[in-house]
């Protein structure tokens, strides 16, 4: 149960895992996530379902190392099992026939946007995907994206590939070159990125969906740790989200709440790395 | 020895269990309340009037034969006392620790009219201590023999645990589905180890496994599979006991500041995820220096007692008076002994943060009590201009819970009543062969009533599945 069947490193910090999970594979929809614990005393963490094969009974997860739990997860090898895995959680993304859509992914959000982009394409939309990475070495799933949608372009912070600058900057340039209709935008990535995308699309008056990434504990609606303010109302991202109307989300509050455990997590990660002999 | 020969001593003072001293308690999470010792148990049992018409039995939601088990303790037959309790209740180790006896058996105790009621709860707990000496399975009938129908129980809290026991004892094959990664429901995530040690809870789960009950974790009915699929996969009946796990929020400004928790999150981090061991366990909890806990029920006491153990100066803020507190009397007293301060007739108005977005103060307002509201208790009303502030970098809202709607939303055919699953007196829902009980049907309630519902549902399921095939609907 929950065995890792396949594993590869997409970058030194990002791993792709294919996991045995027949029930989740049968029922998942783009935008949904799982909650997992790699080992018995691990935290419960959410990861977006990137792919799922009902025939093979497997799902694909992409994990970026940000602390101890993501590091332990990323270092699992085929044959090992996740201590716990539950899903599919959350509400599916709003995959519908809009017309022409733009998907924006930042960092590991690029992997998370892939299933939504595929779903939108299958629903008959023209789909363009703009991705942001720190540098060319952090580009992931480029081939998968090219195959899945009508257009893909990259922005790198250091200009080592594609547009030099943020993905929001790339969006402005992209839109400037294509004043054709744009019916919807989907974005997933770091909070500042989603915030910048939302500000831009608010000016453009284009409906925008953001898949939020609050801290979660149970993931099923029982603790309220993932609460976000959307349109002045408190919503639990694990139950009503994780996707919400980007123009209504209080991103500042989300960013502040996401910093709640930074110091504690840093200490735990250091201790973990110390024990593994990776330097104290 | 003839039973009538032992003279009862109702006027003797009520025995008090030994407890850890306050300083030892807050330095860890060891169980605070210890059982009565054998001598104390016998002395306490002798206080029982041995009434011909024992009102305590009727008052007990599981109708434990209290009079008889107490008599067995008087006679020194402690294992016999446990056997007697077990005829009606499989989990005295749990109930003896968490049941609010002062509302049930001890309230009905006739001795309590003039003197202190018999410490029935403590005696139950005492008898439960002899569990390790019993043969493993209390199932006389072999549970789960092939060919017997499968019954699915959704949720692994007290209602399901009781239903599982009763159904397994009747020979059904039972499978419990739990959303979290460990079992027990609110007993696991809500009740702290210093009230209900983890190994005691694990032992109850283990006993059910030995009776043949199967446990599936990480399984959310309504997400991992649908209610329909449970039937298609071979279960003949389903009992929904998913509890009331959705926390209420006050809706005041500043509630989303860092350091403000619902009691559910705070307790889940500590009880389920063992955050008190961080970094030896990976889940952290923000401890802070000064905690304010809002609420007056068991969750508020549990959160406050945890905050003390995390090193915080702790204040419970309750908008009514002391006599309106709903928590178990035991927990209130222990909390005070452990240094929890109570600020009665006060309610939070807003939470104020510092420049870093962290909670720093709670602005409160004084309350006065007016006419009774729907709950029957005097309604609190704010006293204008009486605002005051309490410094707090940890705020826990323990103001109540409601049923999780995941299963209901995924199953439109199931009738609900303001979020609770609608049931008749036998626990039947609007869907044939589907039953419900515990907090999901009652709203936030107690462990013992959940157990009673589990028993009622097991009985109703047994009757429904014993009927000839023609009368298929439950």
XYZ file of C-alpha atoms in Angstrom:
754
model
C 0.000 0.000 0.000
C 1.224 3.483 -0.908
C 4.389 2.017 -2.415
C 6.682 4.242 -4.483
C 6.881 2.605 -7.920
C 8.974 5.160 -9.726
C 11.097 8.079 -8.695
C 13.217 10.668 -10.471
C 14.784 13.988 -9.637
C 13.542 16.783 -11.892
C 16.047 19.174 -10.291
C 18.293 18.711 -7.216
C 15.382 20.067 -5.124
C 12.373 18.649 -6.912
C 11.413 14.971 -7.099
C 8.663 13.237 -9.056
C 7.139 10.154 -7.443
C 4.712 7.669 -8.906
C 2.782 6.040 -6.084
C 0.537 3.014 -5.904
C -2.905 4.437 -4.991
C -5.718 2.687 -6.900
C -8.672 4.366 -5.213
C -7.232 7.851 -5.502
C -6.262 7.163 -9.132
C -9.860 6.212 -9.929
C -11.522 9.195 -8.315
C -9.186 12.171 -8.600
C -9.859 15.250 -10.676
C -7.465 18.070 -11.650
C -7.001 20.539 -8.820
C -7.393 17.990 -6.051
C -4.655 17.003 -3.645
C -3.583 14.318 -1.218
C -2.390 14.563 2.357
C 0.505 12.298 3.190
C 3.015 11.418 5.876
C 6.252 9.946 4.514
C 7.230 8.349 7.837
C 5.446 7.455 11.116
C 6.270 10.621 13.102
C 5.993 12.915 10.089
C 3.801 15.940 9.711
C 0.760 15.644 7.484
C 1.434 17.643 4.315
C -0.671 18.382 1.222
C 0.632 17.680 -2.270
C -1.237 18.349 -5.506
C -2.049 15.318 -7.638
C -0.141 15.909 -10.883
C -1.245 12.800 -12.767
C -3.366 9.769 -12.114
C -3.804 6.528 -14.019
C -6.938 4.581 -13.119
C -5.771 1.658 -15.303
C -2.442 1.364 -13.529
C -3.821 2.389 -10.151
C -1.119 5.023 -9.628
C -0.851 8.758 -9.011
C 2.065 11.099 -9.626
C 3.207 13.661 -7.074
C 5.891 16.297 -7.467
C 7.564 17.507 -4.294
C 9.897 20.426 -3.785
C 12.199 20.311 -0.769
C 11.262 23.148 1.592
C 11.860 21.535 4.970
C 12.236 18.201 6.727
C 8.972 16.566 5.677
C 9.271 17.436 2.000
C 12.920 16.344 2.127
C 12.054 12.952 3.629
C 9.323 12.549 1.001
C 11.587 13.528 -1.889
C 14.236 11.064 -0.758
C 11.938 8.034 -0.797
C 12.979 5.381 -3.312
C 11.007 2.801 -5.318
C 9.988 -0.076 -3.074
C 9.551 2.150 -0.042
C 6.079 3.180 1.082
C 4.481 6.343 2.367
C 3.397 5.834 5.973
C 0.045 7.462 5.199
C -1.752 8.740 2.117
C -5.309 10.027 1.855
C -7.254 11.536 -1.028
C -8.503 12.854 -3.300
C -9.140 15.934 -1.175
C -10.448 19.382 -1.948
C -12.770 20.434 -4.724
C -11.721 19.908 -8.349
C -10.537 22.907 -10.372
C -13.156 24.740 -12.407
C -12.434 22.963 -15.652
C -14.977 24.226 -18.192
C -15.100 25.454 -21.757
C -14.122 29.095 -21.453
C -12.621 29.611 -24.876
C -9.083 30.858 -24.557
C -7.346 30.289 -21.255
C -4.000 31.095 -19.752
C -2.394 28.965 -17.049
C 0.394 30.454 -14.981
C 2.678 28.293 -12.862
C 5.556 29.330 -10.633
C 8.204 27.040 -9.155
C 6.683 23.670 -8.262
C 3.359 25.233 -9.268
C 4.385 24.374 -12.825
C 3.838 20.696 -12.013
C 0.591 21.491 -10.221
C -0.797 23.438 -13.160
C -0.153 20.588 -15.617
C -3.276 18.539 -14.769
C -5.462 21.656 -14.908
C -3.958 22.679 -18.255
C -4.594 19.173 -19.616
C -8.148 19.210 -18.314
C -8.821 22.597 -19.880
C -7.418 21.448 -23.198
C -9.578 18.327 -23.105
C -12.582 20.560 -22.406
C -12.018 22.304 -25.716
C -10.121 25.431 -24.649
C -7.165 27.004 -26.362
C -4.560 26.745 -23.636
C -1.387 28.748 -23.156
C 0.910 28.114 -20.194
C 3.394 30.654 -18.848
C 5.888 29.298 -16.314
C 8.291 30.963 -13.930
C 11.521 29.463 -12.604
C 14.506 30.936 -10.800
C 16.885 29.855 -13.545
C 17.139 27.456 -16.505
C 18.286 24.711 -14.116
C 14.947 24.909 -12.288
C 12.809 24.345 -15.378
C 10.670 21.216 -14.960
C 8.190 19.249 -17.106
C 8.854 21.393 -20.180
C 8.279 18.502 -22.582
C 5.069 17.387 -20.838
C 3.679 20.896 -21.028
C 4.583 21.382 -24.696
C 2.788 18.152 -25.526
C -0.266 19.029 -23.483
C -1.157 22.562 -24.579
C -1.119 25.025 -27.478
C 1.605 27.324 -26.268
C 4.271 27.326 -23.539
C 6.687 30.093 -22.572
C 9.143 30.454 -19.702
C 10.382 33.311 -17.557
C 13.546 32.980 -15.479
C 14.563 35.394 -12.728
C 18.136 35.427 -13.959
C 17.347 35.420 -17.677
C 19.178 32.134 -18.303
C 16.241 30.924 -20.373
C 13.223 32.556 -21.947
C 11.983 35.899 -20.659
C 14.254 37.580 -18.138
C 12.190 38.525 -15.117
C 9.083 37.375 -13.289
C 6.283 35.393 -14.850
C 4.004 38.421 -14.282
C 6.388 40.394 -16.448
C 6.183 37.658 -19.076
C 2.387 37.824 -18.861
C 2.384 41.538 -19.698
C 4.611 40.975 -22.684
C 2.580 37.965 -23.779
C -0.695 39.864 -23.574
C 0.759 42.850 -25.329
C 1.647 40.620 -28.261
C -1.696 38.871 -28.303
C -4.590 41.227 -27.765
C -6.957 38.415 -28.768
C -9.643 37.368 -26.297
C -8.635 35.840 -23.009
C -11.485 34.207 -21.151
C -9.929 32.848 -17.975
C -6.660 32.603 -16.104
C -5.563 29.865 -13.696
C -2.539 30.373 -11.469
C -0.607 28.228 -9.002
C 2.641 29.097 -7.340
C 4.211 31.170 -4.574
C 1.852 33.687 -2.992
C 3.649 36.795 -4.330
C 3.381 35.340 -7.845
C -0.340 34.639 -7.550
C -0.851 38.072 -6.074
C 0.962 39.715 -8.988
C -0.992 37.659 -11.529
C -4.279 38.594 -9.851
C -3.455 42.290 -9.880
C -2.678 42.116 -13.576
C -5.797 40.187 -14.521
C -7.915 42.504 -12.386
C -6.778 45.324 -14.706
C -7.516 43.136 -17.698
C -10.935 42.216 -16.212
C -10.329 38.522 -16.839
C -11.786 35.933 -14.384
C -8.907 34.331 -12.516
C -8.687 31.201 -10.380
C -5.877 30.731 -7.872
C -5.062 27.389 -6.284
C -4.004 28.319 -2.770
C -1.287 26.728 -0.668
C -2.044 27.349 3.026
C -0.569 25.196 5.791
C -2.771 22.172 6.410
C -2.982 19.611 9.190
C -5.881 17.250 8.597
C -6.969 18.379 5.124
C -10.570 17.312 5.622
C -12.108 20.389 7.233
C -11.723 19.645 10.908
C -9.100 22.067 12.143
C -9.408 25.376 10.297
C -5.633 25.694 9.991
C -6.014 26.255 6.243
C -8.510 29.073 6.637
C -8.247 31.859 4.095
C -10.274 35.023 3.668
C -12.003 35.232 0.291
C -14.304 38.150 -0.403
C -14.287 39.011 3.298
C -15.529 35.531 4.289
C -13.469 32.852 6.017
C -13.272 29.660 3.972
C -11.435 26.409 4.617
C -9.136 25.855 1.630
C -9.076 22.073 2.110
C -12.849 21.791 1.792
C -14.106 24.625 -0.419
C -10.807 25.139 -2.224
C -7.998 24.920 -2.834
C -9.087 26.962 -5.832
C -10.727 30.346 -5.248
C -11.491 33.536 -7.162
C -8.059 35.168 -7.183
C -9.542 38.675 -7.160
C -11.228 37.983 -3.817
C -8.372 36.287 -1.953
C -6.597 38.127 0.881
C -3.106 37.156 -0.235
C -1.360 39.268 2.428
C -3.104 37.320 5.154
C -2.254 34.014 3.469
C 1.412 35.018 3.195
C 1.519 35.984 6.880
C -0.164 32.755 8.006
C 2.217 30.719 5.845
C 5.141 32.201 7.790
C 3.765 30.946 11.136
C 6.224 28.073 11.562
C 9.235 29.238 9.560
C 11.521 29.492 12.560
C 10.431 26.184 14.080
C 10.673 24.465 10.693
C 14.128 25.886 10.045
C 15.357 24.438 13.331
C 13.786 21.053 12.604
C 15.276 20.963 9.105
C 18.725 21.865 10.414
C 18.525 19.150 13.032
C 17.428 16.659 10.375
C 20.253 17.569 8.031
C 22.699 17.471 10.938
C 21.639 13.934 11.772
C 22.043 12.880 8.157
C 25.551 14.315 8.192
C 24.690 16.966 5.665
C 26.362 19.693 7.708
C 25.239 21.444 10.880
C -20.549 -15.024 52.315
C -24.201 -13.892 52.309
C -24.513 -10.598 50.422
C -26.607 -8.863 53.041
C -23.969 -9.400 55.716
C -21.638 -6.602 54.679
C -22.733 -3.384 56.372
C -22.688 -0.349 54.122
C -21.214 2.919 55.377
C -22.934 5.728 53.434
C -21.844 8.398 55.863
C -18.147 7.755 55.315
C -16.441 10.520 53.330
C -16.145 10.081 49.553
C -12.768 8.671 48.527
C -10.515 10.883 46.449
C -8.229 9.302 43.853
C -4.541 10.007 44.111
C -3.304 12.595 41.638
C 0.024 13.875 40.422
C 0.961 17.119 42.136
C 0.419 20.233 40.068
C 4.111 20.891 39.433
C 4.766 17.376 38.083
C 1.706 17.570 35.902
C 2.575 20.643 33.899
C 6.086 19.465 33.236
C 4.820 16.699 30.974
C 1.762 14.919 29.718
C 1.599 11.978 32.112
C -1.826 10.910 33.284
C -2.891 13.191 36.116
C -5.612 11.204 37.796
C -4.598 7.824 39.172
C -7.059 5.077 40.012
C -8.334 4.468 43.508
C -6.280 1.759 45.144
C -7.948 -1.493 46.230
C -8.480 -0.303 49.760
C -10.015 2.981 48.676
C -12.198 1.192 46.138
C -13.626 -1.094 48.771
C -14.231 1.787 51.161
C -15.981 3.766 48.431
C -18.045 0.762 47.355
C -19.222 0.395 50.963
C -20.758 3.897 50.740
C -23.260 2.600 48.184
C -26.739 2.130 49.665
C -27.311 -0.980 47.488
C -30.761 0.425 46.627
C -33.495 -1.996 45.667
C -34.456 0.432 42.930
C -31.104 1.704 41.649
C -31.816 4.924 39.744
C -28.150 5.047 38.723
C -28.632 2.145 36.325
C -31.457 3.874 34.494
C -29.486 7.119 34.331
C -26.433 5.443 32.785
C -26.758 5.754 28.990
C -25.454 2.194 28.661
C -27.435 0.903 31.673
C -24.400 -0.629 33.324
C -25.517 -2.738 36.294
C -23.848 -0.347 38.701
C -25.395 -1.739 41.866
C -24.073 -5.218 41.080
C -20.574 -4.224 40.070
C -20.248 -2.162 43.233
C -21.390 -5.155 45.262
C -18.663 -7.255 43.634
C -16.084 -4.660 44.643
C -17.398 -4.805 48.207
C -16.825 -8.549 48.065
C -13.303 -8.073 46.787
C -14.103 -9.704 43.423
C -12.568 -6.981 41.262
C -12.354 -9.004 38.090
C -15.964 -9.981 38.620
C -16.834 -6.299 38.862
C -15.169 -5.729 35.494
C -17.053 -8.668 33.990
C -20.298 -7.240 35.292
C -19.554 -3.809 33.760
C -18.522 -5.500 30.514
C -21.952 -7.075 30.131
C -23.164 -3.595 29.213
C -20.078 -1.537 28.455
C -16.950 -2.684 26.626
C -14.876 0.395 27.392
C -14.840 1.235 31.102
C -11.179 2.216 30.753
C -12.339 5.060 28.523
C -15.617 5.935 30.216
C -14.113 5.746 33.684
C -11.803 8.549 32.564
C -13.872 10.773 30.288
C -17.549 10.232 31.018
C -19.291 13.097 32.742
C -20.644 10.935 35.549
C -21.923 13.943 37.454
C -24.616 14.332 34.762
C -25.726 10.702 34.745
C -25.188 7.990 37.348
C -23.759 10.203 40.070
C -26.526 12.742 39.562
C -29.141 10.025 40.025
C -27.337 8.470 43.009
C -29.733 8.533 45.961
C -26.890 9.019 48.403
C -26.188 12.265 46.621
C -29.419 13.792 47.896
C -27.991 14.399 51.350
C -24.324 13.447 51.101
C -21.675 13.162 48.372
C -22.818 10.703 45.674
C -20.930 7.438 45.337
C -17.835 7.918 43.162
C -19.249 5.568 40.528
C -16.925 6.859 37.819
C -13.841 6.255 39.932
C -15.079 2.754 40.743
C -15.641 2.083 37.057
C -12.103 3.236 36.346
C -10.790 1.096 39.191
C -12.475 -2.035 37.840
C -11.225 -1.257 34.325
C -7.692 -1.538 35.667
C -8.122 -5.311 35.777
C -8.543 -5.496 32.012
C -5.064 -6.832 31.364
C -5.897 -9.929 33.339
C -8.864 -10.937 31.203
C -8.675 -13.329 28.248
C -8.117 -11.286 25.091
C -11.433 -11.394 23.279
C -14.617 -10.685 25.158
C -16.456 -12.160 22.188
C -17.930 -15.479 23.215
C -19.152 -15.987 19.699
C -16.502 -16.184 16.983
C -16.741 -12.864 15.215
C -16.467 -12.500 11.505
C -16.882 -16.078 10.394
C -17.172 -16.143 6.626
C -20.651 -15.939 5.211
C -21.734 -13.396 7.787
C -22.732 -9.997 6.439
C -20.242 -7.134 6.299
C -21.130 -3.889 8.035
C -19.271 -0.639 7.353
C -18.778 1.886 10.133
C -17.670 5.353 9.033
C -15.575 7.078 11.671
C -13.618 5.415 14.466
C -14.796 7.444 17.446
C -16.809 6.249 20.438
C -20.050 5.618 18.522
C -18.358 3.327 15.993
C -16.223 1.600 18.602
C -19.313 0.604 20.554
C -21.222 -0.410 17.418
C -18.221 -2.440 16.260
C -18.071 -4.276 19.569
C -21.765 -5.124 19.602
C -21.866 -6.168 15.936
C -18.729 -8.289 16.249
C -20.184 -9.952 19.326
C -23.241 -10.820 17.239
C -20.976 -12.412 14.637
C -21.042 -9.726 11.940
C -17.968 -8.884 9.932
C -17.146 -5.285 10.735
C -14.982 -2.797 8.893
C -14.254 0.670 10.290
C -13.255 3.499 7.924
C -11.360 6.420 9.432
C -10.351 9.655 7.683
C -7.303 10.275 9.876
C -4.202 8.092 10.057
C -4.958 6.792 13.542
C -8.072 5.565 15.308
C -10.337 6.728 18.098
C -11.828 9.874 16.609
C -12.239 12.576 19.236
C -10.719 10.206 21.827
C -7.492 10.394 19.808
C -7.401 13.974 18.532
C -9.487 15.744 21.165
C -8.769 14.141 24.532
C -5.216 14.721 25.809
C -2.930 11.886 26.936
C -2.917 13.296 30.445
C -6.620 12.403 30.637
C -6.707 9.313 28.434
C -3.271 7.742 27.958
C -2.553 6.646 24.401
C -1.732 3.084 25.379
C -5.125 2.708 27.054
C -6.864 3.922 23.884
C -4.642 1.677 21.735
C -5.550 -1.286 23.935
C -9.283 -0.762 23.232
C -8.623 -0.638 19.475
C -6.505 -3.762 19.813
C -9.277 -5.626 21.622
C -11.636 -4.854 18.765
C -9.050 -6.111 16.256
C -8.817 -9.303 18.268
C -12.574 -9.639 17.921
C -12.045 -9.561 14.157
C -12.937 -5.915 13.500
C -11.013 -4.484 10.541
C -9.699 -0.939 10.670
C -8.977 1.126 7.522
C -7.247 4.454 8.057
C -6.737 7.312 5.585
C -10.167 6.677 4.139
C -12.649 9.527 3.689
C -16.082 8.273 2.707
C -17.359 10.923 0.333
C -13.869 11.436 -1.127
C -11.924 8.144 -1.223
C -15.117 6.361 -2.157
C -18.824 7.122 -2.139
C -21.456 5.790 0.238
C -22.943 3.834 -2.681
C -19.631 2.168 -3.357
C -19.548 0.821 0.196
C -22.682 -1.141 -0.656
C -21.416 -2.142 -4.099
C -18.239 -3.433 -2.499
C -20.219 -5.835 -0.352
C -21.280 -4.112 2.857
C -24.890 -4.821 3.820
C -25.362 -1.857 6.126
C -23.510 1.344 6.943
C -23.305 3.299 10.207
C -22.271 6.930 9.841
C -20.472 8.206 12.921
C -18.281 10.956 11.565
C -18.661 13.175 14.600
C -18.814 16.943 14.883
C -15.309 17.879 13.847
C -15.813 21.272 12.206
C -14.706 24.026 14.572
C -16.733 27.187 15.150
C -14.994 30.526 14.756
C -16.028 33.658 16.576
C -15.946 35.861 13.495
C -14.129 38.675 15.287
C -11.409 40.863 13.788
C -7.877 39.506 14.099
C -8.979 35.911 14.199
C -6.646 34.915 11.387
C -3.522 36.371 12.983
C -0.661 33.957 13.536
C -0.994 32.427 16.992
C -4.782 32.153 16.870
C -6.008 28.572 16.730
C -9.288 26.743 16.803
C -9.263 24.253 19.688
C -9.474 21.492 17.092
C -6.244 22.507 15.421
C -4.445 23.157 18.706
C -5.558 19.838 20.197
C -4.999 17.866 16.976
C -1.413 19.127 16.766
C -0.789 18.147 20.375
C -2.890 15.009 20.873
C -2.809 13.383 17.430
C 0.436 14.756 16.021
C 2.287 14.863 19.394
C 3.560 18.397 18.842
C 4.599 18.564 22.492
C 7.521 16.318 21.462
C 8.654 18.625 18.645
C 11.260 18.344 17.182
C 11.234 14.627 18.056
C 7.820 14.552 16.377
C 7.682 16.670 13.256
C 4.514 18.702 13.750
C 5.119 22.000 15.545
C 2.710 24.074 17.605
C 3.166 27.731 18.420
C 3.397 27.914 22.184
C 3.943 31.556 23.046
C 4.115 32.945 26.579
C 0.576 34.024 27.356
C -2.423 32.041 26.309
C -6.063 33.037 26.245
C -8.540 30.201 25.774
C -12.084 31.144 24.851
C -14.854 28.763 25.915
C -16.228 26.773 28.829
C -16.440 23.151 27.724
C -14.067 20.200 27.853
C -12.141 21.381 24.808
C -11.436 24.686 26.544
C -10.142 22.901 29.658
C -8.022 20.558 27.551
C -6.557 23.439 25.567
C -5.872 25.447 28.732
C -4.168 22.540 30.480
C -2.022 21.955 27.392
C -1.114 25.651 27.253
C 0.123 25.377 30.853
C 2.237 22.392 29.884
C 3.716 24.408 27.036
C 4.813 26.976 29.589
C 2.175 29.662 29.044
C 0.489 31.874 31.581
C -3.040 30.802 30.775
C -6.426 32.468 31.125
C -9.771 30.962 30.217
C -12.230 33.581 29.019
C -15.863 32.571 29.476
C -18.802 34.811 28.735
C -21.008 33.308 31.426
C -20.425 32.550 35.096
C -18.649 29.646 36.774
C -21.832 27.670 37.362
C -22.558 27.746 33.614
C -19.325 26.013 32.635
C -20.136 22.838 30.679
C -16.872 21.027 31.194
C -16.543 17.949 33.350
C -16.198 19.098 36.960
C -13.008 17.085 37.321
C -11.366 18.989 34.436
C -12.303 22.400 35.808
C -10.793 21.591 39.200
C -7.646 20.108 37.694
C -7.235 23.148 35.436
C -7.375 25.490 38.391
C -4.906 23.372 40.343
C -2.583 23.570 37.350
C -2.591 27.334 37.434
C -5.206 28.179 34.830
C -6.828 31.506 35.611
C -10.516 32.022 34.896
C -11.957 35.315 33.705
C -15.724 34.866 33.943
C -18.362 37.079 32.384
C -15.972 38.292 29.730
C -15.924 37.806 25.957
C -13.389 38.673 23.257
C -14.195 41.530 20.927
C -11.128 41.503 18.698
C -7.606 40.177 18.572
C -4.871 42.731 18.089
C -1.651 41.870 16.323
C 1.823 43.319 16.283
C 3.694 44.635 13.227
C 4.763 41.122 12.300
C 1.150 39.915 12.042
C 1.340 37.889 15.260
C -1.387 37.916 17.905
C -0.412 40.233 20.771
C -3.523 41.152 22.749
C -7.143 40.178 23.120
C -9.555 43.028 23.626
C -12.414 41.818 25.810
C -15.666 43.187 27.128
C -17.371 42.416 30.425
C -20.719 40.642 30.338
C -23.731 40.587 32.580
C -26.267 37.777 32.740
C -29.829 38.391 31.642
C -32.862 36.238 30.878
C -32.340 32.566 29.859
C -31.720 31.913 26.148
C -32.573 28.782 24.046
C -29.990 26.729 25.885
C -31.846 27.446 29.113
C -28.906 29.319 30.549
C -28.933 33.056 31.411
C -28.033 34.983 28.260
C -24.886 37.093 28.518
C -25.016 40.707 27.328
C -22.052 43.073 26.957
C -21.653 45.947 29.401
C -20.978 49.006 27.330
C -17.679 50.755 27.884
C -16.218 47.892 29.930
C -13.535 46.918 27.410
C -10.210 45.705 28.748
C -7.214 43.969 27.228
C -5.299 40.804 28.008
C -1.828 40.280 26.557
C -1.828 37.036 24.566
C 0.372 35.550 21.878
C -1.588 32.304 21.820
C -5.353 32.416 21.475
C -7.437 29.255 21.277
C -11.113 29.364 20.326
C -12.941 26.462 21.969
C -16.488 27.575 21.311
C -18.089 24.485 19.849
C -18.128 22.210 16.821
C -20.500 21.023 14.121
C -20.674 17.967 11.880
C -18.341 17.792 8.899
C -20.379 18.086 5.696
C -18.113 16.116 3.344
C -20.187 12.940 3.374
C -23.520 14.790 3.352
C -22.481 16.930 0.369
C -21.288 13.874 -1.533
C -24.553 12.033 -0.757
C -27.542 14.255 -1.629
C -29.969 11.429 -0.792
C -29.148 11.669 2.897
C -31.540 13.959 4.777
C -29.995 16.466 7.129
C -31.288 18.918 9.671
C -29.121 22.024 10.004
C -26.042 20.040 9.038
C -26.760 17.074 11.310
C -27.749 13.779 9.714
C -31.470 13.256 10.403
C -32.237 10.011 12.232
C -35.168 8.333 13.918
C -34.964 6.855 17.409
C -33.300 3.691 16.056
C -30.634 5.690 14.242
C -32.120 5.113 10.769
C -31.411 7.775 8.151
C -33.397 8.583 5.030
C -31.339 6.055 3.076
C -32.196 2.354 3.435
C -29.645 0.309 5.410
C -27.825 3.509 6.384
C -27.764 4.499 10.049
C -26.154 7.369 11.918
C -25.319 8.296 15.487
C -23.039 10.228 17.777
C -22.203 13.865 17.186
C -22.976 13.750 13.456
C -26.626 13.249 14.391
C -26.649 15.165 17.689
C -24.312 18.061 17.051
C -21.454 18.407 19.567
C -22.343 16.121 22.465
C -20.705 13.552 24.740
C -18.717 10.341 24.401
C -21.221 8.301 26.403
C -24.208 9.394 24.313
C -22.236 8.563 21.172
C -21.670 5.099 22.619
C -25.365 4.757 23.334
C -26.131 5.659 19.726
C -23.582 3.087 18.574
C -25.368 0.421 20.587
C -28.781 1.473 19.281
C -27.525 1.395 15.696
C -25.898 -2.024 16.103
C -29.199 -3.322 17.390
C -31.152 -1.718 14.548
C -28.671 -3.050 11.977
C -28.961 -6.524 13.456
C -32.760 -6.371 13.233
C -32.629 -5.023 9.675
C -30.199 -7.694 8.474
C -32.012 -10.486 10.281
C -35.231 -9.813 8.424
C -36.234 -12.029 5.502
C -34.881 -10.685 2.178
C -38.359 -9.576 1.029
C -38.455 -6.870 3.713
C -35.276 -5.275 2.430
C -35.702 -1.731 3.678
C -34.434 -0.943 7.122
